[in-house]
CSV table of C-alpha atoms in Angstrom, one decimal:
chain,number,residue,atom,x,y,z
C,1,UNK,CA,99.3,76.4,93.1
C,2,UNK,CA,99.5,76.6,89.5
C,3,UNK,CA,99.0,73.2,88.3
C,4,UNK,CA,97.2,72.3,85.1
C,5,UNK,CA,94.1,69.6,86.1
C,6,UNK,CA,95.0,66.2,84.9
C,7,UNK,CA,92.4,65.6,82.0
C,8,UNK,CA,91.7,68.5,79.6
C,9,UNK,CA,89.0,68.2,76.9
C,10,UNK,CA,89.7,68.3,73.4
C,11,UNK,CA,88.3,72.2,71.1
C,12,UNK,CA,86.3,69.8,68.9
C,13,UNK,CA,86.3,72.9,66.7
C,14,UNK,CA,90.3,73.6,66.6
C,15,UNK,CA,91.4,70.4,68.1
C,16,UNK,CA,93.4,72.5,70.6
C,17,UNK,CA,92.6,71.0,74.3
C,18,UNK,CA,91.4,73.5,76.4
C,19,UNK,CA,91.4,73.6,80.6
C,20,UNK,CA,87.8,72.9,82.4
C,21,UNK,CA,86.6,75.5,83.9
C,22,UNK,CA,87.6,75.9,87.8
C,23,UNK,CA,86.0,77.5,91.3
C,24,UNK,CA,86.8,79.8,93.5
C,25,UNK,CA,89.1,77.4,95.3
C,26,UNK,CA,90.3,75.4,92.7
C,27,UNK,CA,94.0,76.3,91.4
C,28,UNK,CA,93.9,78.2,88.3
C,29,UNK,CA,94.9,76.6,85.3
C,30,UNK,CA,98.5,76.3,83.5
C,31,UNK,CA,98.9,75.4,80.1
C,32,UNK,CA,101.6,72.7,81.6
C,33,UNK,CA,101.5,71.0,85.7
C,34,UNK,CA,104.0,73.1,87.4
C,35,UNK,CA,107.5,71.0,87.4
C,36,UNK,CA,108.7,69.5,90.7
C,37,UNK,CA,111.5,71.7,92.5
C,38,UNK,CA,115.0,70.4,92.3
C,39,UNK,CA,116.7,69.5,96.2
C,40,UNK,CA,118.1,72.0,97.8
C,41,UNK,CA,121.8,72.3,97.8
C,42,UNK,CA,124.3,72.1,100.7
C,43,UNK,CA,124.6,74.6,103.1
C,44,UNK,CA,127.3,77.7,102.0
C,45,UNK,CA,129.3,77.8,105.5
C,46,UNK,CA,131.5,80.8,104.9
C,47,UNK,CA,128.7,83.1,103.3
C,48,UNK,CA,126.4,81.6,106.3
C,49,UNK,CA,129.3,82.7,108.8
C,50,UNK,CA,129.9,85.6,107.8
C,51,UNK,CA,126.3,87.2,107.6
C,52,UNK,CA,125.4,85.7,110.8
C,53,UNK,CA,128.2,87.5,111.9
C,54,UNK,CA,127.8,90.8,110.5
C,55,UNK,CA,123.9,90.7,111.1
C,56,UNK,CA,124.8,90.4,115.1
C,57,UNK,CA,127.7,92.9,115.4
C,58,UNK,CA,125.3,95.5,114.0
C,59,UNK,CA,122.3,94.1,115.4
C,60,UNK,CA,124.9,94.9,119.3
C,61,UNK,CA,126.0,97.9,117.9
C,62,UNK,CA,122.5,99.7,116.9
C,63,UNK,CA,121.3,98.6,120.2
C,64,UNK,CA,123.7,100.2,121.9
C,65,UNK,CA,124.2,103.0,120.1
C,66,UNK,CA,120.9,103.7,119.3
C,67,UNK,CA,118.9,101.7,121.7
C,68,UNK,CA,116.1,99.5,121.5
C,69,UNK,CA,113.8,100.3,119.2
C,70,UNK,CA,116.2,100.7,116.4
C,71,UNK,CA,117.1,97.5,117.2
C,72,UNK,CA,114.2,96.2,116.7
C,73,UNK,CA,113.6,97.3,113.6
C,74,UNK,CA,116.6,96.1,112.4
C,75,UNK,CA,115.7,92.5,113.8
C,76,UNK,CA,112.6,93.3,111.5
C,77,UNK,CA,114.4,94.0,108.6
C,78,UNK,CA,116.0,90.7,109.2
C,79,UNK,CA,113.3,88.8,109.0
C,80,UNK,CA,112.1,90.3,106.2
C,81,UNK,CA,115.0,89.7,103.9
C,82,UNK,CA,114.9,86.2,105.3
C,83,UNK,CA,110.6,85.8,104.2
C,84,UNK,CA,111.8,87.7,100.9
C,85,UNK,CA,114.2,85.5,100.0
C,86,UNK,CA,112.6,82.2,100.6
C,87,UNK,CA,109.0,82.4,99.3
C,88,UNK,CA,110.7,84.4,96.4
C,89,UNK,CA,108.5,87.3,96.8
C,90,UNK,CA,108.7,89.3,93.5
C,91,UNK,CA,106.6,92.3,92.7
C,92,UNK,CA,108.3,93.4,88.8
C,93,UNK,CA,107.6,89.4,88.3
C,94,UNK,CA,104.5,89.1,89.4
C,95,UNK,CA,103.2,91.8,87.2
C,96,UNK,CA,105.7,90.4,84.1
C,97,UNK,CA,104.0,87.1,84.2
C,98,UNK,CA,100.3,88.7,84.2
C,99,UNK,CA,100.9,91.3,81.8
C,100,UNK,CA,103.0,88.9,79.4
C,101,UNK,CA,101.0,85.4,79.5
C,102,UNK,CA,98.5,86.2,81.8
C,103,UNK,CA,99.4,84.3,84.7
C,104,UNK,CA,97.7,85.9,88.2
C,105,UNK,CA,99.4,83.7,90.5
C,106,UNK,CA,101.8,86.4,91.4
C,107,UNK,CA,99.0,89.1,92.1
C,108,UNK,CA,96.9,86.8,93.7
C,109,UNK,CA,99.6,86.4,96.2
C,110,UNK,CA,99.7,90.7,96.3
C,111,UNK,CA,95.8,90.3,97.3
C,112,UNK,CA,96.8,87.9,99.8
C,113,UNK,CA,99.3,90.0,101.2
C,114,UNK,CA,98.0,93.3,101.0
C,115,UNK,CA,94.7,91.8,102.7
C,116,UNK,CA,96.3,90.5,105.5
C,117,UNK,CA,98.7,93.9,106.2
C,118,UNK,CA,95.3,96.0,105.3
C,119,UNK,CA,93.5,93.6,108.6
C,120,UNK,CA,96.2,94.4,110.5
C,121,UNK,CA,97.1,97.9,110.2
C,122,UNK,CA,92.5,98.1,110.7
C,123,UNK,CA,93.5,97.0,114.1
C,124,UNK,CA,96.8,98.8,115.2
C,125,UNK,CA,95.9,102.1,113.5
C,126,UNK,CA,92.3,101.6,114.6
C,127,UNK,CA,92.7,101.3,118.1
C,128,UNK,CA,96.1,103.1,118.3
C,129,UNK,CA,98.0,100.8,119.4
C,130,UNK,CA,102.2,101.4,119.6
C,131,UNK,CA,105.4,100.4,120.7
C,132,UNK,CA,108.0,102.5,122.2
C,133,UNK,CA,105.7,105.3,122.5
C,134,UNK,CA,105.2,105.7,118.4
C,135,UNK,CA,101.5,106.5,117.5
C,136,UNK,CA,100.5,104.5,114.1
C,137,UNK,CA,99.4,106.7,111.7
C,138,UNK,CA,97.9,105.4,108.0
C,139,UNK,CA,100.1,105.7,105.3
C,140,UNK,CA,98.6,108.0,102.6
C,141,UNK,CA,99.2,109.8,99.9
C,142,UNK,CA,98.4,112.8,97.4
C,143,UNK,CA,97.2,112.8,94.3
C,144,UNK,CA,98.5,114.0,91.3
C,145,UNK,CA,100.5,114.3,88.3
C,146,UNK,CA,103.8,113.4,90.6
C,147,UNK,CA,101.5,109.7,91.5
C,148,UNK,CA,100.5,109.3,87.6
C,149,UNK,CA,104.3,110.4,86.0
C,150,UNK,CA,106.6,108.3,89.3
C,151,UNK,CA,104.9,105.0,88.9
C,152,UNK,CA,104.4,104.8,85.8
C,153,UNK,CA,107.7,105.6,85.3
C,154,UNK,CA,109.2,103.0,88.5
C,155,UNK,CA,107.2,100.2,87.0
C,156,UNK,CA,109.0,100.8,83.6
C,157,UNK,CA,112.3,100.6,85.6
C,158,UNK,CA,110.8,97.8,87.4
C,159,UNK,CA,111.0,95.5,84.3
C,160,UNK,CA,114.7,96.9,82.9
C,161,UNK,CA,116.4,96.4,86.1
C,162,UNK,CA,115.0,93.2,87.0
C,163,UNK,CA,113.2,94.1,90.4
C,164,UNK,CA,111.5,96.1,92.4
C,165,UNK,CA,112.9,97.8,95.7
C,166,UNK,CA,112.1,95.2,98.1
C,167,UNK,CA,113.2,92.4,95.4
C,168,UNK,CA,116.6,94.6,94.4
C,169,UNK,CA,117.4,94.6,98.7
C,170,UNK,CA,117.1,90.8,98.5
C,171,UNK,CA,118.7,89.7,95.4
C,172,UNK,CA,122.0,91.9,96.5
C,173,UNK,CA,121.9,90.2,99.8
C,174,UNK,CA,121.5,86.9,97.9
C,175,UNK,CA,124.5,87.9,95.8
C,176,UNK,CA,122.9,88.7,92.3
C,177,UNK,CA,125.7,90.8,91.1
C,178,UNK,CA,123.6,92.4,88.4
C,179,UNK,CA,121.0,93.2,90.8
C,180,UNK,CA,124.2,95.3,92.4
C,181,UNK,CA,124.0,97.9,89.8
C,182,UNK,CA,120.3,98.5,89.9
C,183,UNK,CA,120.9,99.4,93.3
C,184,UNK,CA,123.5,101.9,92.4
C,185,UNK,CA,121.6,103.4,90.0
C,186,UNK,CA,118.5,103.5,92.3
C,187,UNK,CA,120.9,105.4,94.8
C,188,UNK,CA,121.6,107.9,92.1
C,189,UNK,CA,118.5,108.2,90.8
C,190,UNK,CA,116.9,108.8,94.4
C,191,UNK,CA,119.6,111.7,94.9
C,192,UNK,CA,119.0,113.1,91.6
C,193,UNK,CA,115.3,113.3,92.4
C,194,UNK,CA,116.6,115.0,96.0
C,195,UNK,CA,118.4,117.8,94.2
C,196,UNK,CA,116.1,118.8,91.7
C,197,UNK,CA,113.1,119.1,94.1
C,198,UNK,CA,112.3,122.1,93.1
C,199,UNK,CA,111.8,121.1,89.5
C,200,UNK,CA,108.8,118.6,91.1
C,201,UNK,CA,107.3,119.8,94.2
C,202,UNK,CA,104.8,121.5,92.7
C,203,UNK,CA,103.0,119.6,90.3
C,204,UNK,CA,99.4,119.8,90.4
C,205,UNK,CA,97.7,117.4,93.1
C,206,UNK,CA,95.0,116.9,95.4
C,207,UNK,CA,94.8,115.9,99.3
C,208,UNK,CA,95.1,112.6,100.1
C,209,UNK,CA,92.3,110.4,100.1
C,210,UNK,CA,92.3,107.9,103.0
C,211,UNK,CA,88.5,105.5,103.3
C,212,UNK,CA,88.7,105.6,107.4
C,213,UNK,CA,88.2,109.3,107.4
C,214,UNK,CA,85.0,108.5,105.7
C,215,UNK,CA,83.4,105.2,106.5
C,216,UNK,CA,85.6,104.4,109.5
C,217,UNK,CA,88.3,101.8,109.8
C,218,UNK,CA,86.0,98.7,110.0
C,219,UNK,CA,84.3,100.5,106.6
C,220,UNK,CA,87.7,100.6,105.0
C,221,UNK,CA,88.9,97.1,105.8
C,222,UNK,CA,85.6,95.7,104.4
C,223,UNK,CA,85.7,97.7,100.9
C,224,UNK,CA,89.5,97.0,100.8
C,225,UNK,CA,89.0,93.4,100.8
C,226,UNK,CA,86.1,93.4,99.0
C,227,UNK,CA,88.2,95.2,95.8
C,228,UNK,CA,91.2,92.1,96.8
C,229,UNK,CA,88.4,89.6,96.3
C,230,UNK,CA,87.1,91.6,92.7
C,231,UNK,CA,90.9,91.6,91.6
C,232,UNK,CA,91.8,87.9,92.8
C,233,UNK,CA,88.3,86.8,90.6
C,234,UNK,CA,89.6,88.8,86.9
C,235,UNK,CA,92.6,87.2,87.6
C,236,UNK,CA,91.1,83.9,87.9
C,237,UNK,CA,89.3,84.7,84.8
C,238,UNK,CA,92.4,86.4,82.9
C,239,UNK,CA,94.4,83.1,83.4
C,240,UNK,CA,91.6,80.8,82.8
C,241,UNK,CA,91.2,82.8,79.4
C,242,UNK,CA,95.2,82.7,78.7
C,243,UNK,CA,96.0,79.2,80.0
C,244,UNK,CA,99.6,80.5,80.5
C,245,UNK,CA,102.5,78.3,81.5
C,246,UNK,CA,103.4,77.8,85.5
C,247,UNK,CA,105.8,80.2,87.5
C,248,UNK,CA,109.2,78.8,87.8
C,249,UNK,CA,110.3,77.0,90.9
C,250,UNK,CA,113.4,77.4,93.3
C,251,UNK,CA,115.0,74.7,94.8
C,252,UNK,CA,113.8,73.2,98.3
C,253,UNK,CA,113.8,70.9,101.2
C,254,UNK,CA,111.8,68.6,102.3
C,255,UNK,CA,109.7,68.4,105.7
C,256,UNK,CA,110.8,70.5,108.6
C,257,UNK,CA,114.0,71.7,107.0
C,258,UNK,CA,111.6,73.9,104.2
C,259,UNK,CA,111.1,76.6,106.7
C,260,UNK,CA,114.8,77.3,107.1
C,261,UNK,CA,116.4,76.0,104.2
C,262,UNK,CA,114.0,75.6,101.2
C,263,UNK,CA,111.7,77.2,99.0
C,264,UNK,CA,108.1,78.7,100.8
C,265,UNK,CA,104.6,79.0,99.2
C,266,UNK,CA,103.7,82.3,97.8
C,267,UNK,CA,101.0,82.2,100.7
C,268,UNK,CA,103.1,81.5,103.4
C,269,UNK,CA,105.6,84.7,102.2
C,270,UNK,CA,102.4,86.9,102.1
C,271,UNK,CA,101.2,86.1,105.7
C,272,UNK,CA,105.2,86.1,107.4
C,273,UNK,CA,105.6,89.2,104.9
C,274,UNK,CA,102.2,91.2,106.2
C,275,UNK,CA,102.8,90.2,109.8
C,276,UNK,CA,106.8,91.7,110.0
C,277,UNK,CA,105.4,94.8,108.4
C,278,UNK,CA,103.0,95.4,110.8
C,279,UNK,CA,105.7,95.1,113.3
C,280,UNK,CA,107.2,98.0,111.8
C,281,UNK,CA,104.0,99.9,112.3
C,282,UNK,CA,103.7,99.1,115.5
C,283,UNK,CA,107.8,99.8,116.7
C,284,UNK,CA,108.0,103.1,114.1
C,285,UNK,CA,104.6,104.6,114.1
C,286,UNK,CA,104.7,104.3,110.4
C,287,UNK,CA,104.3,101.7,108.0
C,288,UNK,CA,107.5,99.8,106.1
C,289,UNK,CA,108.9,101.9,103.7
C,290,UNK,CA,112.2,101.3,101.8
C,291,UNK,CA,113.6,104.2,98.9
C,292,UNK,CA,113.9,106.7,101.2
C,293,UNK,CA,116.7,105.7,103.0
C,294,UNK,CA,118.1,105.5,99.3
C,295,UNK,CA,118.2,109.3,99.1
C,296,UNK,CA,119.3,109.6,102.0
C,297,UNK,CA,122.4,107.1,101.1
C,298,UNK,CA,123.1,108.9,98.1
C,299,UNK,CA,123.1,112.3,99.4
C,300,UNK,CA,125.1,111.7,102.4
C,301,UNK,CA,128.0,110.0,99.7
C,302,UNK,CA,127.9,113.5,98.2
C,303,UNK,CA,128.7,115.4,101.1
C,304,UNK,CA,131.4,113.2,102.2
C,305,UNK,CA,132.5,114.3,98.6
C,306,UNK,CA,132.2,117.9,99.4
C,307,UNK,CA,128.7,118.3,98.3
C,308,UNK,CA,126.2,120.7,100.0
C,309,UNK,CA,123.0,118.5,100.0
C,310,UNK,CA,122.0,119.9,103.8
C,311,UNK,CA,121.0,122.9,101.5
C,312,UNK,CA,119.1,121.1,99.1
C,313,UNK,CA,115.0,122.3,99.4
C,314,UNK,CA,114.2,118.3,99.9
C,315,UNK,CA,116.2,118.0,102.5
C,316,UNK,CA,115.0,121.1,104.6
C,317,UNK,CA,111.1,119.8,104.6
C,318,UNK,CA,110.6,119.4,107.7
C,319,UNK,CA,110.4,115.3,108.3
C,320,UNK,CA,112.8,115.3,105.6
C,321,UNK,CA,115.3,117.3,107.7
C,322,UNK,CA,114.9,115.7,110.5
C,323,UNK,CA,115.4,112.6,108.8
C,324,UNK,CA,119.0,113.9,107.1
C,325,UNK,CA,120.1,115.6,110.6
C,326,UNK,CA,120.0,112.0,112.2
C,327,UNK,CA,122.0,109.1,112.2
C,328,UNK,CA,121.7,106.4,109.2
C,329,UNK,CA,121.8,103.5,111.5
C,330,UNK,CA,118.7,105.4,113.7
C,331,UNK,CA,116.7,105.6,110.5
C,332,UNK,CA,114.2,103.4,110.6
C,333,UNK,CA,114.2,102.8,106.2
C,334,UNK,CA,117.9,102.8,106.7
C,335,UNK,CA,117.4,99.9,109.4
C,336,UNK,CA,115.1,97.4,107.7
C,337,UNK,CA,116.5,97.7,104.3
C,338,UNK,CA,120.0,96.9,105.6
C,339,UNK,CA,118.2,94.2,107.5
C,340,UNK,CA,117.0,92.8,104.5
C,341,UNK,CA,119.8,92.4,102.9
C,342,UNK,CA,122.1,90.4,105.2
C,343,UNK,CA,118.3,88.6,105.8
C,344,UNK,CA,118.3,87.7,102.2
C,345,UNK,CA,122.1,87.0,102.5
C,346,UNK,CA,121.8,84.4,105.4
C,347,UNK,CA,118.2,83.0,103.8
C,348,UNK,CA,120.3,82.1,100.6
C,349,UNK,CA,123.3,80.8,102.5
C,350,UNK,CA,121.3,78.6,104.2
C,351,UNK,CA,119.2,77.6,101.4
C,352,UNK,CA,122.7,77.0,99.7
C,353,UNK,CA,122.2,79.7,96.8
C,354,UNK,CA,124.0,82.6,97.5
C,355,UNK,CA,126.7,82.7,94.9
C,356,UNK,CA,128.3,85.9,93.3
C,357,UNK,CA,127.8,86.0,89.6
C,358,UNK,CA,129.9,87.0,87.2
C,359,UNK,CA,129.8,88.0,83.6
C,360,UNK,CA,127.2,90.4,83.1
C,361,UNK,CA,126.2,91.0,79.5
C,362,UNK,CA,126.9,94.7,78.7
C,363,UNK,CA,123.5,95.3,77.8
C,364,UNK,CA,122.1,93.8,80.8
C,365,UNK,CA,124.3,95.8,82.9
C,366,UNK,CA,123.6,99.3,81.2
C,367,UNK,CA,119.4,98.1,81.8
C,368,UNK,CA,120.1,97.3,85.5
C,369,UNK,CA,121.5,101.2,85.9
C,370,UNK,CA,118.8,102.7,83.8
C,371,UNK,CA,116.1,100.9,85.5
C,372,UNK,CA,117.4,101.6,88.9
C,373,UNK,CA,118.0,105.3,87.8
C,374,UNK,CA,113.9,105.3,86.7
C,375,UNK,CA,112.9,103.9,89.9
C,376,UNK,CA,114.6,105.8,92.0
C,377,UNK,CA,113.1,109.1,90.4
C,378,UNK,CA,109.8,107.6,90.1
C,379,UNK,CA,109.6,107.1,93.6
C,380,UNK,CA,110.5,110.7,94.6
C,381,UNK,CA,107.8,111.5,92.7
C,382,UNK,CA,105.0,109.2,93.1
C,383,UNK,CA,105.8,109.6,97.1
C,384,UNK,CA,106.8,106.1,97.1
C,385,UNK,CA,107.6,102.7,96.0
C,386,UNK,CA,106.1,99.1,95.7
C,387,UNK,CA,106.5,98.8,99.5
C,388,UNK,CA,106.4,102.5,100.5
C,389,UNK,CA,103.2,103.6,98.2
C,390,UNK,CA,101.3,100.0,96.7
C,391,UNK,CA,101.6,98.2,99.6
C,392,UNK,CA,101.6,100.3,102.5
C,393,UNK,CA,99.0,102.8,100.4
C,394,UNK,CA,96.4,99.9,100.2
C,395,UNK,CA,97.0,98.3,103.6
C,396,UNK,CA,95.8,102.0,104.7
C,397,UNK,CA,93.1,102.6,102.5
C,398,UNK,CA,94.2,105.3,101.0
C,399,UNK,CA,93.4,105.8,97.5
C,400,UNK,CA,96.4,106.7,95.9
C,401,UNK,CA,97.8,102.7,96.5
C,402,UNK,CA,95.4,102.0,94.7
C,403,UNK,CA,96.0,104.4,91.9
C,404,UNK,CA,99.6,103.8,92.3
C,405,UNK,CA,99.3,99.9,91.1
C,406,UNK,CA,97.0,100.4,88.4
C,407,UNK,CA,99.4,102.8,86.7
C,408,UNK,CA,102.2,100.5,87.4
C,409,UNK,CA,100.5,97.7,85.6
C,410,UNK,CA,99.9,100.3,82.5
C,411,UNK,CA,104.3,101.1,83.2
C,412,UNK,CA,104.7,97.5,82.9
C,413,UNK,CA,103.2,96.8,79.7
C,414,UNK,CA,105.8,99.7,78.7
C,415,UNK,CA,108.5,98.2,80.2
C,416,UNK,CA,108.3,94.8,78.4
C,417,UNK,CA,108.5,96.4,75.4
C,418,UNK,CA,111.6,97.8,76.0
C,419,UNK,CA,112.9,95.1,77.4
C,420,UNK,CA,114.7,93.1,74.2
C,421,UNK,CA,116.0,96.7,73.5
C,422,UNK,CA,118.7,95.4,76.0
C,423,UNK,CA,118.7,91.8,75.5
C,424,UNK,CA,116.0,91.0,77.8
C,425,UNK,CA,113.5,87.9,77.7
C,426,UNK,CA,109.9,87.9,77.9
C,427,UNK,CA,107.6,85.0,78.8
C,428,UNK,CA,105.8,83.5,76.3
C,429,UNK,CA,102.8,81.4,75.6
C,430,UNK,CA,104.9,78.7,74.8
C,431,UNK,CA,107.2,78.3,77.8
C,432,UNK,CA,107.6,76.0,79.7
C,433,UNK,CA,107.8,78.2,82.6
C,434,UNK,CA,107.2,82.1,83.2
């Protein structure tokens, strides 16, 4: 996807070689070919048992307890974690590489994606169609200061705690133990952004903006792939300008075996990726969402420690109430996010990954708790996450996804420059890989 062509002609003015130009279908150049991916490794039994396990008590218990549409969101979540995992879906990376060395392979796969969940959600929130007697409704959001200050602020914690929320779910299931405290501190930072509600509700904004209300849902679908296909050209050009190294690879099988064991293309992730999420729609009503549940985590832990969140303002808006009243395992953020982390844990079992790791530099761990604290308050405030707000925003054609991941790329240029603060790498023109 990312390999240089074979024959590069010489700058007769520098003496630098430079990449041909390339079309529309052509991969993008690389300033080196991509190298191959190692073999997979064997198969980690115990951590495969034991997830498989755990993913089908719970799976029997929510249906039973709950019944079946929680159930099925669960099973969603699942398979989520498990796409995650293996096509090594990264959101903070993707915009890392571009904003760094100028590498749009990772974005170009966000086009992809969010093209293919924006087709989709066209024709389930289009002609209303549901599961379990849920009515799909678009995602949208207002905006505002709250939009402007949250994701600029998550993408910043984005790059200092090493991944987003759907890429810190699946590295914890994979067993990154660094990625364990980003999780913590999202928790506490969601919570935080719970309690002080009233310190944020009010900041100046306007309705949401949302393009079917205006040119219909066919109208939205074609402008929203029509600003994809603008975005996947600049990137074209950005790399083609750059020549920046290839992404890393992952280990992988070979044939058959790929789909369940190995690495997948960035494509393939998009497509599985766009076409689980609009499962969710159509089982919940609502699109996939993840931080959330992550308030909702955190400020449960404080009443079981003798806190009084249930009088907290957040958590007496209405849908927000209802929401805290409720059971975790009936919420449906609570459901796919658990999902995706035993996903993720039996993707990298079976891929033959999953290890704990141990040793985390000081610095890196103080970074993965101070990121994770900025994302979760920046998604309180923005109204969302990389999932909850950029994805699902854009997928619905509503404007603030839009405005959402254009300030995030602005956070993220922030972010990697307070990343060696904390011992934290950056790629580089030179590299070998970004």
């Amino acid at each position: 996807m990312t390999t240089a062509p074979a024959e590069a002609a010489p700058d007769t003015a520098s003496g630098a070689r430079t990449s041909p130009a390339t079309g529309w279908l052509t991969p993008a150049p690389t300033s080196l070919p991509r190298p191959p991916a190692p073999p997979a490794p064997a198969v980690r039994r115990g951590p495969l048992a034991a997830f498989g396990v755990a993913g089908a008590a719970l799976t029997g218990y929510v249906w039973s307890e709950h019944g079946a549409k929680p159930g099925v969101l669960l099973l969603l979540g699942l398979g989520l974690g498990f796409a995650l995992f293996h096509s090594r879906f990264g959101f903070t990376s993707a915009w890392r590489q571009l904003v760094a060395v100028g590498n749009g392979a990772g974005l170009r796969a966000h086009a992809l994606l969010l093209g293919t969940t924006a087709t989709l959600f066209a024709v389930i929130i289009g002609t209303g169609t549901g599961l379990f007697g849920s009515e799909p409704a678009p995602s949208a959001g207002r905006i505002g200061l709250g939009l402007l200050i949250g994701s600029f602020v998550f993408a910043i914690g984005m790059q200092l705690g090493g991944a987003c929320a759907s890429g810190t779910l699946f590295a914890v299931g994979s067993g990154q133990s660094s990625i364990v405290l980003t999780l913590g501190g999202f928790i506490a930072g969601s919570t935080l952004a719970a309690w002080q509600f009233d310190l944020w509700r009010d900041l100046p904004a306007y309705d949401a903006v949302v393009l079917s209300d205006h040119v219909g849902w066919l109208g939205s679908w074609a402008l929203t792939l029509a600003a994809l296909a603008g975005i996947v050209a600049l990137t074209r050009y950005v790399q083609a300008r750059r020549n920046p190294p290839p992404a890393g690879v992952v280990p992988t099988a070979r044939g058959a075996a790929r789909a369940l064991r190995g690495s997948w293309p960035l494509a393939a992730g998009a497509v599985v990726l766009a076409l689980l999420g609009a499962g969710v729609l159509l089982v919940s009503g609502g699109a996939w969402g993840i931080t959330s549940a992550f308030a909702l985590w955190g400020s449960k832990i404080v009443g079981a420690l003798g806190g009084s969140p249930e009088s907290w303002s957040f958590w007496q808006q209405p849908n927000n109430q209802a929401m805290f009243d409720g059971a975790v395992l009936a919420d449906k953020n609570s459901l796919t996010d658990i999902g995706i982390m035993l996903g993720a844990g039996l993707a990298a079992a079976l891929g033959g990954t999953w290890a704990l790791h141990r040793g985390i530099p000081a610095r890196t761990a103080v970074a993965a708790v101070v990121g994770g604290i900025l994302m979760g308050i920046g998604a309180r405030l923005a109204g969302g996450c990389n999932i909850g707000a950029y994805l699902a925003g854009i997928a619905s054609g509503s404007l603030h996804g839009w405005i959402w991941g254009a300030v995030a790329l602005a956070g993220t240029w922030a972010g990697l420059r307070l990343r060696p603060l904390f011992g934290l790498a950056n790629p580089r023109p030179k590299d070998s890989v970004c």
